[in-house]
């Protein structure tokens, strides 16, 4: 009788151990499958600068408006005026989704009451 | 006798567990390394950047941008689409389309399209098995203060290699 109890106890231990091993293994397999489902490397991991946006921004600042570059206008006036503000809205309209929180966009949004 | 029988069963059990764990590890390794990295989005970005470089430098439009045509775009911009020898690909895995429009009137002034034109047709479909497309817009102007809107569409196929 004692022998039988000991055997049952040992068997239960092994069954529980097996269940634990299988559960851990299943969790690991599912987790690895979820983590590495898309082995897609996106550009933001590598590019330190958005070349196209920086080119547009550079061109925008160098554009002459009222015989002065927009850069010198902003520098002197401390903010965008009606003309260059409206132009910024048109130039950077396509960048809204990617750069919704950069400073120029903030200025532009505040000045959005310009006729546009 | 009973004790020996139990040991035999236990060793079979241990082998079974060992096999299950090993199979699990093999499956995990295979599921990770069996699939290649998809770098096509990176490639489309690099292609768009190269095209942008070719049109705009230092904030201004390049002086010879009006001479760019479908025939000379690749050589003028130092691009080579014939770089993949796998899967019998022949110069048909890339497509670049550039539209230069007047910034104020939006009138199209120039359109350059090089590479495999058929790839453009699949841009509406978002799936791993279809080409990856990237469309970017850029603002530029020339020294005469004419302002332009440049739209660059770059497409990379190479599906077999990346999925």
PDB file of C-alpha atoms in Angstrom:
ATOM      1  CA  UNK A   1       0.000   0.000   0.000  1.00  0.00           C
ATOM      2  CA  UNK A   2       2.812   2.388   0.967  1.00  0.00           C
ATOM      3  CA  UNK A   3       4.687   1.337  -2.191  1.00  0.00           C
ATOM      4  CA  UNK A   4       1.676   2.155  -4.347  1.00  0.00           C
ATOM      5  CA  UNK A   5       1.304   5.600  -2.743  1.00  0.00           C
ATOM      6  CA  UNK A   6       4.952   6.332  -3.369  1.00  0.00           C
ATOM      7  CA  UNK A   7       4.595   5.237  -7.014  1.00  0.00           C
ATOM      8  CA  UNK A   8       1.525   7.449  -7.500  1.00  0.00           C
ATOM      9  CA  UNK A   9       3.354  10.399  -5.911  1.00  0.00           C
ATOM     10  CA  UNK A  10       6.354   9.927  -8.174  1.00  0.00           C
ATOM     11  CA  UNK A  11       4.181   9.601 -11.275  1.00  0.00           C
ATOM     12  CA  UNK A  12       2.275  12.787 -10.419  1.00  0.00           C
ATOM     13  CA  UNK A  13       5.610  14.604 -10.004  1.00  0.00           C
ATOM     14  CA  UNK A  14       6.752  13.519 -13.469  1.00  0.00           C
ATOM     15  CA  UNK A  15       3.422  14.344 -15.073  1.00  0.00           C
ATOM     16  CA  UNK A  16       3.513  17.837 -13.558  1.00  0.00           C
ATOM     17  CA  UNK A  17       7.154  18.234 -14.663  1.00  0.00           C
ATOM     18  CA  UNK A  18       6.236  17.183 -18.202  1.00  0.00           C
ATOM     19  CA  UNK A  19       3.331  19.617 -18.318  1.00  0.00           C
ATOM     20  CA  UNK A  20       5.594  22.449 -17.097  1.00  0.00           C
ATOM     21  CA  UNK A  21       8.251  21.617 -19.725  1.00  0.00           C
ATOM     22  CA  UNK A  22       5.681  21.526 -22.529  1.00  0.00           C
ATOM     23  CA  UNK A  23       3.994  24.755 -21.375  1.00  0.00           C
ATOM     24  CA  UNK A  24       7.330  26.627 -21.193  1.00  0.00           C
ATOM     25  CA  UNK A  25       8.348  25.277 -24.593  1.00  0.00           C
ATOM     26  CA  UNK A  26       5.035  26.266 -26.161  1.00  0.00           C
ATOM     27  CA  UNK A  27       5.205  29.779 -24.693  1.00  0.00           C
ATOM     28  CA  UNK A  28       8.765  30.190 -26.014  1.00  0.00           C
ATOM     29  CA  UNK A  29       7.812  28.997 -29.496  1.00  0.00           C
ATOM     30  CA  UNK A  30       4.765  31.285 -29.671  1.00  0.00           C
ATOM     31  CA  UNK A  31       6.731  34.251 -28.315  1.00  0.00           C
ATOM     32  CA  UNK A  32       9.561  33.741 -30.786  1.00  0.00           C
ATOM     33  CA  UNK A  33       7.035  33.420 -33.588  1.00  0.00           C
ATOM     34  CA  UNK A  34       5.328  36.670 -32.568  1.00  0.00           C
ATOM     35  CA  UNK A  35       8.522  38.648 -32.031  1.00  0.00           C
ATOM     36  CA  UNK A  36      10.105  37.631 -35.320  1.00  0.00           C
ATOM     37  CA  UNK A  37       6.933  37.436 -37.391  1.00  0.00           C
ATOM     38  CA  UNK A  38       7.938  40.349 -39.586  1.00  0.00           C
ATOM     39  CA  UNK A  39      11.633  40.434 -40.255  1.00  0.00           C
ATOM     40  CA  UNK A  40      11.223  43.794 -41.851  1.00  0.00           C
ATOM     41  CA  UNK A  41      13.982  46.292 -41.359  1.00  0.00           C
ATOM     42  CA  UNK A  42      12.640  49.787 -41.529  1.00  0.00           C
ATOM     43  CA  UNK A  43      14.550  52.831 -42.599  1.00  0.00           C
ATOM     44  CA  UNK A  44      14.375  54.617 -39.257  1.00  0.00           C
ATOM     45  CA  UNK A  45      16.675  52.006 -37.714  1.00  0.00           C
ATOM     46  CA  UNK A  46      19.503  53.094 -39.979  1.00  0.00           C
ATOM     47  CA  UNK A  47      19.023  56.560 -41.414  1.00  0.00           C
ATOM     48  CA  UNK A  48      20.250  59.298 -39.147  1.00  0.00           C
ATOM     49  CA  UNK A  49      18.601  61.998 -41.268  1.00  0.00           C
ATOM     50  CA  UNK A  50      15.692  62.237 -43.650  1.00  0.00           C
ATOM     51  CA  UNK A  51      17.516  63.506 -46.721  1.00  0.00           C
ATOM     52  CA  UNK A  52      14.434  64.504 -48.693  1.00  0.00           C
ATOM     53  CA  UNK A  53      12.915  66.458 -45.809  1.00  0.00           C
ATOM     54  CA  UNK A  54      16.197  68.196 -45.025  1.00  0.00           C
ATOM     55  CA  UNK A  55      16.606  69.154 -48.694  1.00  0.00           C
ATOM     56  CA  UNK A  56      13.092  70.590 -48.762  1.00  0.00           C
ATOM     57  CA  UNK A  57      13.694  72.464 -45.536  1.00  0.00           C
ATOM     58  CA  UNK A  58      17.005  73.831 -46.778  1.00  0.00           C
ATOM     59  CA  UNK A  59      15.432  74.934 -50.068  1.00  0.00           C
ATOM     60  CA  UNK A  60      12.540  76.512 -48.205  1.00  0.00           C
ATOM     61  CA  UNK A  61      14.864  78.588 -46.023  1.00  0.00           C
ATOM     62  CA  UNK A  62      16.895  79.715 -49.058  1.00  0.00           C
ATOM     63  CA  UNK A  63      13.844  80.705 -51.094  1.00  0.00           C
ATOM     64  CA  UNK A  64      13.703  84.407 -51.757  1.00  0.00           C
ATOM     65  CA  UNK A  65      10.465  86.094 -50.810  1.00  0.00           C
ATOM     66  CA  UNK A  66      10.215  89.901 -50.960  1.00  0.00           C
ATOM     67  CA  UNK A  67      13.892  90.055 -51.976  1.00  0.00           C
ATOM     68  CA  UNK A  68      15.066  88.352 -48.801  1.00  0.00           C
ATOM     69  CA  UNK A  69      15.529  84.701 -48.049  1.00  0.00           C
ATOM     70  CA  UNK A  70      12.976  83.139 -45.743  1.00  0.00           C
ATOM     71  CA  UNK A  71      15.838  82.291 -43.391  1.00  0.00           C
ATOM     72  CA  UNK A  72      16.740  85.976 -42.941  1.00  0.00           C
ATOM     73  CA  UNK A  73      13.080  86.915 -42.565  1.00  0.00           C
ATOM     74  CA  UNK A  74      12.527  84.373 -39.818  1.00  0.00           C
ATOM     75  CA  UNK A  75      15.780  85.346 -38.163  1.00  0.00           C
ATOM     76  CA  UNK A  76      14.882  89.037 -38.102  1.00  0.00           C
ATOM     77  CA  UNK A  77      11.216  88.724 -37.282  1.00  0.00           C
ATOM     78  CA  UNK A  78      11.563  85.832 -34.860  1.00  0.00           C
ATOM     79  CA  UNK A  79       8.650  83.957 -36.427  1.00  0.00           C
ATOM     80  CA  UNK A  80       6.972  83.192 -39.710  1.00  0.00           C
ATOM     81  CA  UNK A  81       4.959  85.930 -41.339  1.00  0.00           C
ATOM     82  CA  UNK A  82       1.863  85.579 -43.489  1.00  0.00           C
ATOM     83  CA  UNK A  83       3.705  84.944 -46.750  1.00  0.00           C
ATOM     84  CA  UNK A  84       6.343  82.483 -45.640  1.00  0.00           C
ATOM     85  CA  UNK A  85       3.928  80.855 -43.200  1.00  0.00           C
ATOM     86  CA  UNK A  86       1.506  80.063 -45.992  1.00  0.00           C
ATOM     87  CA  UNK A  87       4.361  78.817 -48.128  1.00  0.00           C
ATOM     88  CA  UNK A  88       5.539  76.564 -45.270  1.00  0.00           C
ATOM     89  CA  UNK A  89       2.058  75.098 -45.028  1.00  0.00           C
ATOM     90  CA  UNK A  90       2.181  74.164 -48.705  1.00  0.00           C
ATOM     91  CA  UNK A  91       5.779  72.936 -48.688  1.00  0.00           C
ATOM     92  CA  UNK A  92       5.508  70.800 -45.598  1.00  0.00           C
ATOM     93  CA  UNK A  93       1.963  69.611 -46.064  1.00  0.00           C
ATOM     94  CA  UNK A  94       3.151  66.193 -47.214  1.00  0.00           C
ATOM     95  CA  UNK A  95       5.419  65.806 -44.157  1.00  0.00           C
ATOM     96  CA  UNK A  96       2.645  66.291 -41.615  1.00  0.00           C
ATOM     97  CA  UNK A  97       2.296  62.648 -40.694  1.00  0.00           C
ATOM     98  CA  UNK A  98       6.001  61.983 -40.162  1.00  0.00           C
ATOM     99  CA  UNK A  99       6.919  65.221 -38.460  1.00  0.00           C
ATOM    100  CA  UNK A 100       3.860  66.349 -36.565  1.00  0.00           C
ATOM    101  CA  UNK A 101       5.860  67.555 -33.587  1.00  0.00           C
ATOM    102  CA  UNK A 102       8.810  69.436 -35.053  1.00  0.00           C
ATOM    103  CA  UNK A 103       9.170  73.079 -34.239  1.00  0.00           C
ATOM    104  CA  UNK A 104       8.411  74.498 -37.691  1.00  0.00           C
ATOM    105  CA  UNK A 105       5.219  72.501 -37.884  1.00  0.00           C
ATOM    106  CA  UNK A 106       4.197  73.861 -34.495  1.00  0.00           C
ATOM    107  CA  UNK A 107       4.765  77.407 -35.645  1.00  0.00           C
ATOM    108  CA  UNK A 108       2.938  76.692 -38.866  1.00  0.00           C
ATOM    109  CA  UNK A 109      -0.029  75.198 -37.056  1.00  0.00           C
ATOM    110  CA  UNK A 110      -0.274  78.152 -34.719  1.00  0.00           C
ATOM    111  CA  UNK A 111      -0.282  80.442 -37.720  1.00  0.00           C
ATOM    112  CA  UNK A 112      -2.847  78.388 -39.571  1.00  0.00           C
ATOM    113  CA  UNK A 113      -5.308  81.259 -39.448  1.00  0.00           C
ATOM    114  CA  UNK A 114      -3.474  82.642 -42.483  1.00  0.00           C
ATOM    115  CA  UNK A 115      -5.548  82.420 -45.609  1.00  0.00           C
ATOM    116  CA  UNK A 116      -4.790  78.989 -47.006  1.00  0.00           C
TER     117      UNK A 116
ATOM    118  CA  UNK B   1      12.868  -6.178 -10.721  1.00  0.00           C
ATOM    119  CA  UNK B   2      10.157  -3.538 -10.353  1.00  0.00           C
ATOM    120  CA  UNK B   3      12.759  -0.874  -9.739  1.00  0.00           C
ATOM    121  CA  UNK B   4      14.640  -1.798 -12.942  1.00  0.00           C
ATOM    122  CA  UNK B   5      11.392  -1.645 -14.961  1.00  0.00           C
ATOM    123  CA  UNK B   6      10.636   1.820 -13.617  1.00  0.00           C
ATOM    124  CA  UNK B   7      14.128   3.014 -14.566  1.00  0.00           C
ATOM    125  CA  UNK B   8      13.631   1.759 -18.132  1.00  0.00           C
ATOM    126  CA  UNK B   9      10.343   3.604 -18.454  1.00  0.00           C
ATOM    127  CA  UNK B  10      11.959   6.717 -16.999  1.00  0.00           C
ATOM    128  CA  UNK B  11      14.806   6.635 -19.502  1.00  0.00           C
ATOM    129  CA  UNK B  12      12.311   6.339 -22.382  1.00  0.00           C
ATOM    130  CA  UNK B  13      10.458   9.291 -20.877  1.00  0.00           C
ATOM    131  CA  UNK B  14      13.681  11.299 -20.657  1.00  0.00           C
ATOM    132  CA  UNK B  15      14.467  10.594 -24.298  1.00  0.00           C
ATOM    133  CA  UNK B  16      10.961  11.696 -25.250  1.00  0.00           C
ATOM    134  CA  UNK B  17      11.342  14.978 -23.332  1.00  0.00           C
ATOM    135  CA  UNK B  18      14.805  15.512 -24.810  1.00  0.00           C
ATOM    136  CA  UNK B  19      13.392  14.997 -28.293  1.00  0.00           C
ATOM    137  CA  UNK B  20      10.483  17.393 -27.682  1.00  0.00           C
ATOM    138  CA  UNK B  21      12.777  20.127 -26.338  1.00  0.00           C
ATOM    139  CA  UNK B  22      15.284  19.642 -29.165  1.00  0.00           C
ATOM    140  CA  UNK B  23      12.479  19.751 -31.736  1.00  0.00           C
ATOM    141  CA  UNK B  24      11.162  22.958 -30.162  1.00  0.00           C
ATOM    142  CA  UNK B  25      14.586  24.617 -30.323  1.00  0.00           C
ATOM    143  CA  UNK B  26      15.094  23.489 -33.933  1.00  0.00           C
ATOM    144  CA  UNK B  27      11.676  24.884 -34.836  1.00  0.00           C
ATOM    145  CA  UNK B  28      12.434  28.235 -33.191  1.00  0.00           C
ATOM    146  CA  UNK B  29      15.830  28.542 -34.877  1.00  0.00           C
ATOM    147  CA  UNK B  30      14.350  27.580 -38.241  1.00  0.00           C
ATOM    148  CA  UNK B  31      11.437  29.999 -37.911  1.00  0.00           C
ATOM    149  CA  UNK B  32      13.881  32.821 -37.203  1.00  0.00           C
ATOM    150  CA  UNK B  33      16.742  32.105 -39.581  1.00  0.00           C
ATOM    151  CA  UNK B  34      14.627  30.408 -42.241  1.00  0.00           C
ATOM    152  CA  UNK B  35      13.109  33.704 -43.328  1.00  0.00           C
ATOM    153  CA  UNK B  36      15.266  36.467 -44.775  1.00  0.00           C
ATOM    154  CA  UNK B  37      15.253  40.066 -43.607  1.00  0.00           C
ATOM    155  CA  UNK B  38      13.018  42.305 -45.696  1.00  0.00           C
ATOM    156  CA  UNK B  39      15.167  45.304 -46.543  1.00  0.00           C
ATOM    157  CA  UNK B  40      13.125  46.568 -49.462  1.00  0.00           C
ATOM    158  CA  UNK B  41      11.831  49.583 -47.581  1.00  0.00           C
ATOM    159  CA  UNK B  42      15.426  50.584 -46.940  1.00  0.00           C
ATOM    160  CA  UNK B  43      16.198  50.145 -50.612  1.00  0.00           C
ATOM    161  CA  UNK B  44      13.265  52.304 -51.722  1.00  0.00           C
ATOM    162  CA  UNK B  45      14.433  55.012 -49.334  1.00  0.00           C
ATOM    163  CA  UNK B  46      17.993  54.807 -50.633  1.00  0.00           C
ATOM    164  CA  UNK B  47      16.744  54.967 -54.214  1.00  0.00           C
ATOM    165  CA  UNK B  48      14.551  58.009 -53.479  1.00  0.00           C
ATOM    166  CA  UNK B  49      17.456  59.714 -51.701  1.00  0.00           C
ATOM    167  CA  UNK B  50      19.768  59.107 -54.674  1.00  0.00           C
ATOM    168  CA  UNK B  51      17.161  60.495 -57.068  1.00  0.00           C
ATOM    169  CA  UNK B  52      16.679  63.540 -54.828  1.00  0.00           C
ATOM    170  CA  UNK B  53      20.444  64.052 -54.706  1.00  0.00           C
ATOM    171  CA  UNK B  54      20.520  64.038 -58.471  1.00  0.00           C
ATOM    172  CA  UNK B  55      17.952  66.820 -58.741  1.00  0.00           C
ATOM    173  CA  UNK B  56      18.714  69.006 -55.768  1.00  0.00           C
ATOM    174  CA  UNK B  57      22.051  69.858 -54.269  1.00  0.00           C
ATOM    175  CA  UNK B  58      22.806  72.486 -51.636  1.00  0.00           C
ATOM    176  CA  UNK B  59      19.194  73.607 -51.590  1.00  0.00           C
ATOM    177  CA  UNK B  60      19.068  74.439 -55.315  1.00  0.00           C
ATOM    178  CA  UNK B  61      17.932  72.459 -58.329  1.00  0.00           C
ATOM    179  CA  UNK B  62      20.892  71.043 -60.216  1.00  0.00           C
ATOM    180  CA  UNK B  63      21.641  73.190 -63.221  1.00  0.00           C
ATOM    181  CA  UNK B  64      21.307  70.357 -65.708  1.00  0.00           C
ATOM    182  CA  UNK B  65      18.045  68.925 -64.361  1.00  0.00           C
ATOM    183  CA  UNK B  66      16.169  69.867 -67.533  1.00  0.00           C
ATOM    184  CA  UNK B  67      18.552  67.704 -69.583  1.00  0.00           C
ATOM    185  CA  UNK B  68      17.643  64.612 -67.608  1.00  0.00           C
ATOM    186  CA  UNK B  69      15.613  62.141 -69.646  1.00  0.00           C
ATOM    187  CA  UNK B  70      14.583  58.506 -69.287  1.00  0.00           C
ATOM    188  CA  UNK B  71      17.582  57.458 -71.380  1.00  0.00           C
ATOM    189  CA  UNK B  72      20.314  59.280 -69.490  1.00  0.00           C
ATOM    190  CA  UNK B  73      18.871  59.421 -65.968  1.00  0.00           C
ATOM    191  CA  UNK B  74      20.685  56.329 -64.698  1.00  0.00           C
ATOM    192  CA  UNK B  75      24.079  57.337 -66.045  1.00  0.00           C
ATOM    193  CA  UNK B  76      23.739  61.002 -65.029  1.00  0.00           C
ATOM    194  CA  UNK B  77      22.663  60.044 -61.519  1.00  0.00           C
ATOM    195  CA  UNK B  78      25.218  57.232 -61.143  1.00  0.00           C
ATOM    196  CA  UNK B  79      22.583  54.559 -60.705  1.00  0.00           C
ATOM    197  CA  UNK B  80      22.800  50.986 -61.908  1.00  0.00           C
ATOM    198  CA  UNK B  81      19.674  48.823 -61.820  1.00  0.00           C
ATOM    199  CA  UNK B  82      21.425  45.766 -63.195  1.00  0.00           C
ATOM    200  CA  UNK B  83      22.932  44.534 -59.950  1.00  0.00           C
ATOM    201  CA  UNK B  84      21.005  41.374 -59.169  1.00  0.00           C
ATOM    202  CA  UNK B  85      22.111  38.148 -60.773  1.00  0.00           C
ATOM    203  CA  UNK B  86      19.965  35.863 -58.578  1.00  0.00           C
ATOM    204  CA  UNK B  87      16.719  34.308 -59.779  1.00  0.00           C
ATOM    205  CA  UNK B  88      17.602  35.240 -63.378  1.00  0.00           C
ATOM    206  CA  UNK B  89      16.635  38.831 -62.745  1.00  0.00           C
ATOM    207  CA  UNK B  90      17.656  41.161 -65.501  1.00  0.00           C
ATOM    208  CA  UNK B  91      17.444  44.811 -64.723  1.00  0.00           C
ATOM    209  CA  UNK B  92      13.739  44.501 -63.873  1.00  0.00           C
ATOM    210  CA  UNK B  93      13.556  44.758 -60.101  1.00  0.00           C
ATOM    211  CA  UNK B  94      13.560  48.528 -59.727  1.00  0.00           C
ATOM    212  CA  UNK B  95      11.476  51.447 -60.899  1.00  0.00           C
ATOM    213  CA  UNK B  96      11.896  55.168 -60.313  1.00  0.00           C
ATOM    214  CA  UNK B  97       9.484  57.848 -61.432  1.00  0.00           C
ATOM    215  CA  UNK B  98      10.145  61.536 -60.965  1.00  0.00           C
ATOM    216  CA  UNK B  99       7.690  64.311 -61.639  1.00  0.00           C
ATOM    217  CA  UNK B 100       8.826  67.906 -61.513  1.00  0.00           C
ATOM    218  CA  UNK B 101       5.939  70.365 -61.279  1.00  0.00           C
ATOM    219  CA  UNK B 102       5.701  74.087 -60.887  1.00  0.00           C
ATOM    220  CA  UNK B 103       5.210  74.750 -57.178  1.00  0.00           C
ATOM    221  CA  UNK B 104       2.604  77.475 -57.669  1.00  0.00           C
ATOM    222  CA  UNK B 105       0.563  76.250 -60.630  1.00  0.00           C
ATOM    223  CA  UNK B 106       1.144  72.514 -60.064  1.00  0.00           C
ATOM    224  CA  UNK B 107       1.697  72.155 -63.806  1.00  0.00           C
ATOM    225  CA  UNK B 108       3.847  69.140 -64.652  1.00  0.00           C
ATOM    226  CA  UNK B 109       7.099  70.261 -66.245  1.00  0.00           C
ATOM    227  CA  UNK B 110       8.991  66.994 -66.556  1.00  0.00           C
ATOM    228  CA  UNK B 111       8.425  63.326 -65.978  1.00  0.00           C
ATOM    229  CA  UNK B 112      11.209  60.777 -65.862  1.00  0.00           C
ATOM    230  CA  UNK B 113      10.474  57.070 -65.511  1.00  0.00           C
ATOM    231  CA  UNK B 114      13.165  54.404 -65.516  1.00  0.00           C
ATOM    232  CA  UNK B 115      13.226  50.712 -64.713  1.00  0.00           C
ATOM    233  CA  UNK B 116      10.461  48.144 -64.915  1.00  0.00           C
ATOM    234  CA  UNK B 117       7.263  50.118 -65.559  1.00  0.00           C
ATOM    235  CA  UNK B 118       5.045  47.154 -64.663  1.00  0.00           C
ATOM    236  CA  UNK B 119       6.084  47.379 -61.013  1.00  0.00           C
ATOM    237  CA  UNK B 120       4.163  50.620 -60.640  1.00  0.00           C
ATOM    238  CA  UNK B 121       0.875  48.798 -61.240  1.00  0.00           C
ATOM    239  CA  UNK B 122       1.302  46.774 -58.046  1.00  0.00           C
ATOM    240  CA  UNK B 123       1.789  49.747 -55.756  1.00  0.00           C
ATOM    241  CA  UNK B 124      -1.840  49.759 -54.674  1.00  0.00           C
ATOM    242  CA  UNK B 125      -1.461  46.307 -53.113  1.00  0.00           C
ATOM    243  CA  UNK B 126       0.085  46.047 -49.669  1.00  0.00           C
ATOM    244  CA  UNK B 127       1.445  42.571 -49.308  1.00  0.00           C
ATOM    245  CA  UNK B 128       4.827  40.941 -48.750  1.00  0.00           C
ATOM    246  CA  UNK B 129       4.522  39.265 -52.109  1.00  0.00           C
ATOM    247  CA  UNK B 130       4.238  42.533 -53.996  1.00  0.00           C
ATOM    248  CA  UNK B 131       6.793  45.261 -54.657  1.00  0.00           C
ATOM    249  CA  UNK B 132       7.470  47.872 -51.996  1.00  0.00           C
ATOM    250  CA  UNK B 133       6.655  51.400 -53.137  1.00  0.00           C
ATOM    251  CA  UNK B 134       7.611  54.713 -51.627  1.00  0.00           C
ATOM    252  CA  UNK B 135       6.368  58.105 -52.778  1.00  0.00           C
ATOM    253  CA  UNK B 136       7.966  61.252 -51.428  1.00  0.00           C
ATOM    254  CA  UNK B 137       7.484  64.904 -52.193  1.00  0.00           C
ATOM    255  CA  UNK B 138      10.207  67.488 -52.159  1.00  0.00           C
ATOM    256  CA  UNK B 139      10.362  71.222 -52.521  1.00  0.00           C
ATOM    257  CA  UNK B 140      13.136  72.871 -54.463  1.00  0.00           C
ATOM    258  CA  UNK B 141      13.960  75.999 -56.398  1.00  0.00           C
ATOM    259  CA  UNK B 142      16.564  77.173 -58.867  1.00  0.00           C
ATOM    260  CA  UNK B 143      18.783  80.217 -58.949  1.00  0.00           C
ATOM    261  CA  UNK B 144      16.170  82.129 -60.973  1.00  0.00           C
ATOM    262  CA  UNK B 145      13.876  81.606 -57.956  1.00  0.00           C
ATOM    263  CA  UNK B 146      11.509  79.320 -59.867  1.00  0.00           C
ATOM    264  CA  UNK B 147      10.009  76.919 -57.368  1.00  0.00           C
ATOM    265  CA  UNK B 148       9.289  73.292 -57.984  1.00  0.00           C
ATOM    266  CA  UNK B 149       7.490  70.418 -56.378  1.00  0.00           C
ATOM    267  CA  UNK B 150       9.268  67.135 -57.023  1.00  0.00           C
ATOM    268  CA  UNK B 151       7.458  63.858 -56.564  1.00  0.00           C
ATOM    269  CA  UNK B 152       9.648  60.778 -56.392  1.00  0.00           C
ATOM    270  CA  UNK B 153       8.210  57.284 -56.594  1.00  0.00           C
ATOM    271  CA  UNK B 154      10.664  54.462 -55.984  1.00  0.00           C
ATOM    272  CA  UNK B 155       9.689  50.814 -56.281  1.00  0.00           C
ATOM    273  CA  UNK B 156      11.683  47.706 -55.409  1.00  0.00           C
ATOM    274  CA  UNK B 157      10.446  44.204 -56.171  1.00  0.00           C
ATOM    275  CA  UNK B 158      12.970  41.481 -55.208  1.00  0.00           C
ATOM    276  CA  UNK B 159      10.175  39.527 -53.555  1.00  0.00           C
ATOM    277  CA  UNK B 160      11.881  36.145 -53.710  1.00  0.00           C
ATOM    278  CA  UNK B 161      14.937  37.436 -51.935  1.00  0.00           C
ATOM    279  CA  UNK B 162      13.185  39.304 -49.124  1.00  0.00           C
ATOM    280  CA  UNK B 163      10.150  37.249 -48.145  1.00  0.00           C
TER     281      UNK B 163
END
